[in-house]
mmCIF file of C-alpha atoms in Angstrom:
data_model
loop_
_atom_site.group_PDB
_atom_site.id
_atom_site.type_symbol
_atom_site.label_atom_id
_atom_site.label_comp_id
_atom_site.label_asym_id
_atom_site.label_seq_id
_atom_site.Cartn_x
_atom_site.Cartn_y
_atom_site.Cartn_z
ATOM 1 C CA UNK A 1 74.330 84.990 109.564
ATOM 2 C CA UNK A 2 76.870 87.559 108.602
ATOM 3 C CA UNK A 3 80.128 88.133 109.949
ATOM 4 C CA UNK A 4 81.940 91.066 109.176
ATOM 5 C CA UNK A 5 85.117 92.948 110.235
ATOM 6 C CA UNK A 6 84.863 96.672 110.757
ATOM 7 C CA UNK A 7 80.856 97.270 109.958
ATOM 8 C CA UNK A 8 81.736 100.697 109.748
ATOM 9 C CA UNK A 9 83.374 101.573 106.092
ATOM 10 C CA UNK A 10 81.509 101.411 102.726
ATOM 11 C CA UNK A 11 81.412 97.556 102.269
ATOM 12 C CA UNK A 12 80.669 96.749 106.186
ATOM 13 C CA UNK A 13 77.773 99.083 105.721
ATOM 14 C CA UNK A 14 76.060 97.555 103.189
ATOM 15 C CA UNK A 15 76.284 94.026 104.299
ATOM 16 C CA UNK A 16 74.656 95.038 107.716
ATOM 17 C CA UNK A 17 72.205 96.705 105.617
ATOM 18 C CA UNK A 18 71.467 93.747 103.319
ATOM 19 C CA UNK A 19 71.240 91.711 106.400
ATOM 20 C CA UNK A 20 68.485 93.686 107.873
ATOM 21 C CA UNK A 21 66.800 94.257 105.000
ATOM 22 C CA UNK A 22 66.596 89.986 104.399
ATOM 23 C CA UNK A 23 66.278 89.308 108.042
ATOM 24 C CA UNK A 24 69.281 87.829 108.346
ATOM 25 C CA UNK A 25 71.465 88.321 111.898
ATOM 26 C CA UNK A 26 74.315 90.480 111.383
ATOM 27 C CA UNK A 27 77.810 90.294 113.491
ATOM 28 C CA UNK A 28 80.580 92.436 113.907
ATOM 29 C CA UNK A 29 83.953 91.166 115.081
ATOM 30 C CA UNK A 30 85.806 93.343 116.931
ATOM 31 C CA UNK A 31 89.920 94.176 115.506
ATOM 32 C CA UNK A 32 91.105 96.991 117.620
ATOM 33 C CA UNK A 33 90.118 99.047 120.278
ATOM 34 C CA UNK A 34 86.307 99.255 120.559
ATOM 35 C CA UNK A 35 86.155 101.390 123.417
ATOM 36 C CA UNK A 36 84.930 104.981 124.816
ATOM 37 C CA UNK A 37 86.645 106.897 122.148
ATOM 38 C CA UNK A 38 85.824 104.976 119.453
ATOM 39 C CA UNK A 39 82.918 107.129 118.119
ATOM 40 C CA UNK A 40 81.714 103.486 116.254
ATOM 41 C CA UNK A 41 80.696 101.556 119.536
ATOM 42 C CA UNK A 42 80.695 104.020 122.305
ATOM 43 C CA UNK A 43 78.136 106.565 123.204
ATOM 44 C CA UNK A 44 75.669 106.534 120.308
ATOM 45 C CA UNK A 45 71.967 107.999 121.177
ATOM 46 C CA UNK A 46 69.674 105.511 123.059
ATOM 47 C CA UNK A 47 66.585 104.531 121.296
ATOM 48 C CA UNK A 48 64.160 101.417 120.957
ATOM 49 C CA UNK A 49 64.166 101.013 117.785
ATOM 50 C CA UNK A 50 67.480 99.330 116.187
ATOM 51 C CA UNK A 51 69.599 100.917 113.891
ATOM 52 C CA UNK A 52 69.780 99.931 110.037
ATOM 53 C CA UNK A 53 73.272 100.047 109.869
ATOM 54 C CA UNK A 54 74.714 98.587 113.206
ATOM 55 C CA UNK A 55 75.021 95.177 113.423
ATOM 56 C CA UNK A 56 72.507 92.930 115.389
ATOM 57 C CA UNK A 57 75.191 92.055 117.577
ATOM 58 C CA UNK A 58 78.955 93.062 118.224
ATOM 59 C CA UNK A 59 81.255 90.487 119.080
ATOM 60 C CA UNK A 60 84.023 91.886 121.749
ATOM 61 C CA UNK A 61 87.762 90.652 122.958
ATOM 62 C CA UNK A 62 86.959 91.617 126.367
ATOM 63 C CA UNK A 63 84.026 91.987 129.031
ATOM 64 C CA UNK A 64 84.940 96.044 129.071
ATOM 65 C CA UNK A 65 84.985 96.648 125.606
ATOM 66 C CA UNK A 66 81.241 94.906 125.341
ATOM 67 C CA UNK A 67 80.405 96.870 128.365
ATOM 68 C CA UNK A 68 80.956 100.133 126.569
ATOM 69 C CA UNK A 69 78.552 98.967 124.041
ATOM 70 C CA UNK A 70 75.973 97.531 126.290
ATOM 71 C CA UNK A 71 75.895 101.035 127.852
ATOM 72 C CA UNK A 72 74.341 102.347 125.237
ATOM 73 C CA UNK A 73 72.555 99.718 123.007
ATOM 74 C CA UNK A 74 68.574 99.240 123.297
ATOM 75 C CA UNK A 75 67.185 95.770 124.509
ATOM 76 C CA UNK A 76 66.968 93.676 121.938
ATOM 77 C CA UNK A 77 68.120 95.373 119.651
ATOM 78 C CA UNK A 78 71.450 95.478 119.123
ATOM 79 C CA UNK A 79 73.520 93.746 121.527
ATOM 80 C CA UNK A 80 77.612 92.701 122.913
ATOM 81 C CA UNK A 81 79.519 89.981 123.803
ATOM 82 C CA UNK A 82 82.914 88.695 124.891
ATOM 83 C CA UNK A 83 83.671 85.736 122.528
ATOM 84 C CA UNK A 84 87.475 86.430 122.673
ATOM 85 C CA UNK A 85 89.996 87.358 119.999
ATOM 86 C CA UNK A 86 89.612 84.334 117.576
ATOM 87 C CA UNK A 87 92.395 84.796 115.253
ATOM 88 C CA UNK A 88 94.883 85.396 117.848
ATOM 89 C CA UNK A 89 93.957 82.439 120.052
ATOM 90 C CA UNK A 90 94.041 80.647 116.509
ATOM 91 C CA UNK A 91 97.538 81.530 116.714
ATOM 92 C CA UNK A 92 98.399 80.800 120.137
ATOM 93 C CA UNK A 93 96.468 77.372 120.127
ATOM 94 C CA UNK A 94 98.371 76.652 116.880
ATOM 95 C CA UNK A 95 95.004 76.103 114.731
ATOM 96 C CA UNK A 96 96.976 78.854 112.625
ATOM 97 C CA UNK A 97 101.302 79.475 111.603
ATOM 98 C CA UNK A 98 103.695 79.990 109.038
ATOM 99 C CA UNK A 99 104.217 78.001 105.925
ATOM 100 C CA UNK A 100 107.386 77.057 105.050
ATOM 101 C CA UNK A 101 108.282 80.172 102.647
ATOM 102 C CA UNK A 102 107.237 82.765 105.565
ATOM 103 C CA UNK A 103 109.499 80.798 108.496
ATOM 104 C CA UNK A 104 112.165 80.861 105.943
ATOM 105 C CA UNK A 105 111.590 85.335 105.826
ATOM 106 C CA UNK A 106 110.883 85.066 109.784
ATOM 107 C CA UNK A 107 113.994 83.314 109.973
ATOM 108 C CA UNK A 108 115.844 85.349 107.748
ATOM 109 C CA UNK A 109 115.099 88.904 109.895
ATOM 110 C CA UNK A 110 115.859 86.756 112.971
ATOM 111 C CA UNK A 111 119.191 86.376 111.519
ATOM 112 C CA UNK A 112 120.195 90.098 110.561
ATOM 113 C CA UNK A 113 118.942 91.201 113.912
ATOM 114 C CA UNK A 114 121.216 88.802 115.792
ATOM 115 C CA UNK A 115 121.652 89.984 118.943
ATOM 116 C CA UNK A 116 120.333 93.319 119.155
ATOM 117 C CA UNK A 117 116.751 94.314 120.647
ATOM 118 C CA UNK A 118 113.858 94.040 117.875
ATOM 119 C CA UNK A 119 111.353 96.276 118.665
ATOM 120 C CA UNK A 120 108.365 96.122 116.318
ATOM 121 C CA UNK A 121 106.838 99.382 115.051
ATOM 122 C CA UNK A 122 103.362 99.535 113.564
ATOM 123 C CA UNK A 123 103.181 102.507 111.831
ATOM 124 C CA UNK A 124 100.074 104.710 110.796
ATOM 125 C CA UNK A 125 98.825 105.902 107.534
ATOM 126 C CA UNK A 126 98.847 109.470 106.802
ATOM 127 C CA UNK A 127 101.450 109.707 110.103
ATOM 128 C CA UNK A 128 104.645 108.828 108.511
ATOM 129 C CA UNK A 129 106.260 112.661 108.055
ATOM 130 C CA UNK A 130 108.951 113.808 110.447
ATOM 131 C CA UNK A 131 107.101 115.206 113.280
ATOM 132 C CA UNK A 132 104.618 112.164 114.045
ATOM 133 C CA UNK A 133 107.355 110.398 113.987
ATOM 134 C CA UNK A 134 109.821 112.753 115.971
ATOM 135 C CA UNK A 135 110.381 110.463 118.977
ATOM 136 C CA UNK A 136 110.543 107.189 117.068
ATOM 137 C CA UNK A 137 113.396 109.162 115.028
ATOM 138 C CA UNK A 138 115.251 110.049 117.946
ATOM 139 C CA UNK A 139 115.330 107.081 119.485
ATOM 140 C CA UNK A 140 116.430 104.777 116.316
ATOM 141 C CA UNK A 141 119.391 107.487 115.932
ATOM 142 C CA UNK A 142 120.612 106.950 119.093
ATOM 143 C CA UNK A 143 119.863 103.516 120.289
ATOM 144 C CA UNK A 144 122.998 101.704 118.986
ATOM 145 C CA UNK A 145 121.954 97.989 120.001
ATOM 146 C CA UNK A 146 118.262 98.114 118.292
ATOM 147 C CA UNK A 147 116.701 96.365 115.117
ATOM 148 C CA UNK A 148 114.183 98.246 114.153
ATOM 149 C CA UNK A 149 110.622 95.929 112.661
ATOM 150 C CA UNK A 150 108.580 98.913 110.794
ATOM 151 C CA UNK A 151 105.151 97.556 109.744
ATOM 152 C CA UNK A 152 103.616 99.655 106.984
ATOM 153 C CA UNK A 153 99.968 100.073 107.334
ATOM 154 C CA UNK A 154 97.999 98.642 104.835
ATOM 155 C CA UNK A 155 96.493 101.732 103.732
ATOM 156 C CA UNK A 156 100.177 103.187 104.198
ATOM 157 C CA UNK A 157 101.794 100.974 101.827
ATOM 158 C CA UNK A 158 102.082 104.136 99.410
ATOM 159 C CA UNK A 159 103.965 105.886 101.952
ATOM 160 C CA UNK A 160 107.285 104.386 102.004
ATOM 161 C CA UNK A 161 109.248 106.033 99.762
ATOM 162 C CA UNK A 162 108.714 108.868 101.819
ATOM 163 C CA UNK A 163 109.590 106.886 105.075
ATOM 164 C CA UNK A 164 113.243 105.549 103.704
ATOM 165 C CA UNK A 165 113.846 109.015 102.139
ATOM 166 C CA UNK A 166 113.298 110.092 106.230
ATOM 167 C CA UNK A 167 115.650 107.239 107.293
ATOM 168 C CA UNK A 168 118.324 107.771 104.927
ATOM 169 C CA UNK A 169 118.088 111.729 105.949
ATOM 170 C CA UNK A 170 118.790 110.616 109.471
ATOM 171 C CA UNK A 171 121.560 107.772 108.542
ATOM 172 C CA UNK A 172 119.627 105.048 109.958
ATOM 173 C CA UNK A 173 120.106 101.619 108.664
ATOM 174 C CA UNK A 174 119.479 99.074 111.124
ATOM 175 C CA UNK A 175 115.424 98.498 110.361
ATOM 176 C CA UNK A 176 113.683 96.004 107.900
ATOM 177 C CA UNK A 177 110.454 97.245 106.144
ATOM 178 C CA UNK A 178 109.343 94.291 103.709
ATOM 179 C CA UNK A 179 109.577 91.110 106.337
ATOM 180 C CA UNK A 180 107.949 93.083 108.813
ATOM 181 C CA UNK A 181 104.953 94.535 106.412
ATOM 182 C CA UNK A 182 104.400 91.293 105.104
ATOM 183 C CA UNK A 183 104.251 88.888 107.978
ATOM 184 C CA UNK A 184 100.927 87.950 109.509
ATOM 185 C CA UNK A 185 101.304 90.520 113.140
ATOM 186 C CA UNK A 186 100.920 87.518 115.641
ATOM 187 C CA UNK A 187 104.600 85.945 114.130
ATOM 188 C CA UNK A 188 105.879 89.163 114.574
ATOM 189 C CA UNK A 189 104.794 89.932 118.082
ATOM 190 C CA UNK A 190 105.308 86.542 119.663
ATOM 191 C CA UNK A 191 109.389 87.121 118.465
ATOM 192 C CA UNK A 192 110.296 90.890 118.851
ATOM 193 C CA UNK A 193 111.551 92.515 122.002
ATOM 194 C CA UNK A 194 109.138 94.988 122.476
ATOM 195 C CA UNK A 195 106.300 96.857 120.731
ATOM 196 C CA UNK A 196 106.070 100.598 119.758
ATOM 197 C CA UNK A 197 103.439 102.694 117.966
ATOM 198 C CA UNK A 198 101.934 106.413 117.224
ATOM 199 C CA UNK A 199 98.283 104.992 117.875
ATOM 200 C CA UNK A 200 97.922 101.579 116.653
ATOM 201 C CA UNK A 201 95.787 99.122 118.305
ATOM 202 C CA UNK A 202 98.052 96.627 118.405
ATOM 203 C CA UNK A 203 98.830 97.517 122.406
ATOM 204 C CA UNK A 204 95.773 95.072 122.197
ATOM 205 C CA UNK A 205 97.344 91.937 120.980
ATOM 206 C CA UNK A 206 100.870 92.789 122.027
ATOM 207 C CA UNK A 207 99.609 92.966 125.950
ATOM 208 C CA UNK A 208 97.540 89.282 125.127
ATOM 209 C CA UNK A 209 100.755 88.155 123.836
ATOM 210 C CA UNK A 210 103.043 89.669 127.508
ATOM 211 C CA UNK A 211 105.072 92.225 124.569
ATOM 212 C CA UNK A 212 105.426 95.773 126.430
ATOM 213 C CA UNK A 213 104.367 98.370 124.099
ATOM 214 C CA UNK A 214 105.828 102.187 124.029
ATOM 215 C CA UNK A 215 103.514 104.807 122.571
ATOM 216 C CA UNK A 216 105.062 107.938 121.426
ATOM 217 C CA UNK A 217 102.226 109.736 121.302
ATOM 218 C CA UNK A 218 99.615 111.616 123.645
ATOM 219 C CA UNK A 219 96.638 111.090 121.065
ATOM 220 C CA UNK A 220 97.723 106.839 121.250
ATOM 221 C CA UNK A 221 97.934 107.476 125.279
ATOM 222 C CA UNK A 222 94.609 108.181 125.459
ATOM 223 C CA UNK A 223 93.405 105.515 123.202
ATOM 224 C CA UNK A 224 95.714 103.085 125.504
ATOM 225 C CA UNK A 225 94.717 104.815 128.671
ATOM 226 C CA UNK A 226 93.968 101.348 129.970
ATOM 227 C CA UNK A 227 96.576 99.194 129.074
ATOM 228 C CA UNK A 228 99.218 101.761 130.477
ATOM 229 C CA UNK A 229 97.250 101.905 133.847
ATOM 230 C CA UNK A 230 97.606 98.437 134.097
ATOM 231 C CA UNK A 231 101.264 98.135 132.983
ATOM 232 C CA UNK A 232 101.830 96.799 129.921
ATOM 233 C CA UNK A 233 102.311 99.784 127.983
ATOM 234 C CA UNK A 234 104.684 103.016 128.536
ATOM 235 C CA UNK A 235 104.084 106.314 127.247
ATOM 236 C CA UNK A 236 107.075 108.317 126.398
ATOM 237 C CA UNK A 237 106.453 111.894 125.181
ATOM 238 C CA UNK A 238 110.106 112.889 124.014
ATOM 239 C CA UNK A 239 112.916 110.587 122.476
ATOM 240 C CA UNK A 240 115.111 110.689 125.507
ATOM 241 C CA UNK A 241 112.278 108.618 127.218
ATOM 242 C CA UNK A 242 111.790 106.590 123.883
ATOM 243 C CA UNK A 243 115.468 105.822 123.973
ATOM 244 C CA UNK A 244 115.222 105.075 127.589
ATOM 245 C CA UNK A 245 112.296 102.311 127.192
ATOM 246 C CA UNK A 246 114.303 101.209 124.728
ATOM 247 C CA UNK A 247 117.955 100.905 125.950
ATOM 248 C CA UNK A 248 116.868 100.080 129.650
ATOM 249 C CA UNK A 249 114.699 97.401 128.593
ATOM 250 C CA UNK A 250 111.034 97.044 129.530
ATOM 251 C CA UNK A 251 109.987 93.946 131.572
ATOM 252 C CA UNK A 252 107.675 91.293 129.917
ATOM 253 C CA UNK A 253 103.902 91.979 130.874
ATOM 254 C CA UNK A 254 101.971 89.121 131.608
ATOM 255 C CA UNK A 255 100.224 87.292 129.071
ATOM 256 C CA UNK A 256 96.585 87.841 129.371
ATOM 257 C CA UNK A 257 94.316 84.961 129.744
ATOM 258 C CA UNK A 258 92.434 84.375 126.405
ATOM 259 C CA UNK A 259 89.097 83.449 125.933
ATOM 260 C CA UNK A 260 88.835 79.192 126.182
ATOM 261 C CA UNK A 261 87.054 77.221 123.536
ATOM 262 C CA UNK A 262 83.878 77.009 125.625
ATOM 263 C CA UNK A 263 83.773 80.607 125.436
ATOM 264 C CA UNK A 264 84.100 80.923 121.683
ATOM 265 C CA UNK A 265 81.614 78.236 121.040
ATOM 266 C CA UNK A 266 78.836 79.701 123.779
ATOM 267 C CA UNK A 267 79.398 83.101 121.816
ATOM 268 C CA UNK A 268 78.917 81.397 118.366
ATOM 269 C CA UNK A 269 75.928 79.519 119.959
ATOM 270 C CA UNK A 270 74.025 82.167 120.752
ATOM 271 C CA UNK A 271 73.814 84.258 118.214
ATOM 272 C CA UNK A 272 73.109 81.322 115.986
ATOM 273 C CA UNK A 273 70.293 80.416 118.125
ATOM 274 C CA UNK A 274 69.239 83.683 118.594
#
């Protein structure tokens, strides 16, 4: 079998395709939202026949997101389901953590944000210019008792000059960019305050882990549609509301339930047997 991580780029491509050209079972794993609006496993045209480059099946965090794909896929084909989030239950069951050198960096920000709020930000590539960022700005000018966590994307590492030069414009100094870029996200989510981002997925694993998450944007509001309905995520369009999230505090959302070990191990099962 093969196991990949977003089929969909250059590289996930042609290991599906190698895989169906040997006969060998193909799986995606799902790492961020997989569902109605992502055009890679929602909606795509129903046929009998599978498709080259999809993977035989698509392994999902949740019920809904294989639902989306099970809407769509052909019998037999290609098919989805829920094994659970396996590297963040790694984390939470303790199977995965720090070594000693990365406690010793977690440790470290702990330290210089004291007492203030941390809020973690996962930024996005390509989004990191003034006015995808205008709310976020406001609200890190203003909100006097706030550490600021600002994950670079990994395909926005070549960004941050840009981003400090945008910082130092607007006098703000209370954020840390290399702890928080290089820490696995799990560490950083099970210790910060609260969550923000443009349009990341990681609403996902901050609502698993009972983090609130603020997105500043409308285009991340839609993708989130379904974590805000349910409350562990706030949309705020301007940064008065950003800075209100922020300074009034947003109430800890209930830790989801993650898949159990039965769960994972039925998944694995069958599509092994299969």
């Amino acid at each position: 079998a093969v196991f990949v991580v977003s089929y969909y780029d250059v590289a996930g491509y042609a290991y599906i395709l190698a895989a169906a050209r040997a006969g060998v079972t193909s799986v995606d794993i799902q790492h961020g939202v997989a569902g109605q609006y992502n055009m890679a496993y929602a909606q795509w045209p129903a046929r009998q026949a599978p498709w080259r480059l999809l993977p035989r099946w698509f392994w999902t965090w949740t019920d809904a997101d294989a639902a989306v794909i099970q809407a769509w896929a052909p019998s037999g084909s290609h098919t989805a389901l829920c094994g659970g989030n396996p590297f963040l239950d790694a984390w939470r069951d303790g199977a995965l953590a720090l070594d000693a050198a990365m406690q010793k960096q977690l440790d470290g920000l702990r330290r210089r944000t004291g007492q203030r709020r941390s809020v973690l930000v996962t930024l996005q590539p390509y989004l990191l210019h003034a006015e995808a960022l205008a709310p976020l700005l406001s609200a890190m000018s203003y909100s006097k008792n706030t550490f600021w966590w600002l994950r670079l994307h990994p395909m926005g590492l070549k960004d941050r000059p840009g981003l400090e030069a945008l910082l130092a414009s607007r006098r703000i100094e209370a954020f840390d960019i290399d702890t928080a870029t290089m820490l696995p996200l799990p560490a950083l989510l099970t210790q910060a305050s609260m969550h923000a981002t443009h349009s990341s997925s990681t609403f996902l694993e901050a609502a698993a882990l009972g983090v609130p998450t603020i997105v500043w944007s409308g285009y991340g509001a839609d993708f989130a549609a379904q974590v805000i309905a349910e409350g562990n995520a706030h949309h705020a369009t301007t940064g008065r509301e950003f800075q209100a999230c922020v300074e009034q505090g947003l109430s800890s959302v209930t830790a989801q339930s993650h898949a159990i070990p039965t769960q994972r191990v039925d998944a694995l099962r069958t599509i092994l047997e299969s």
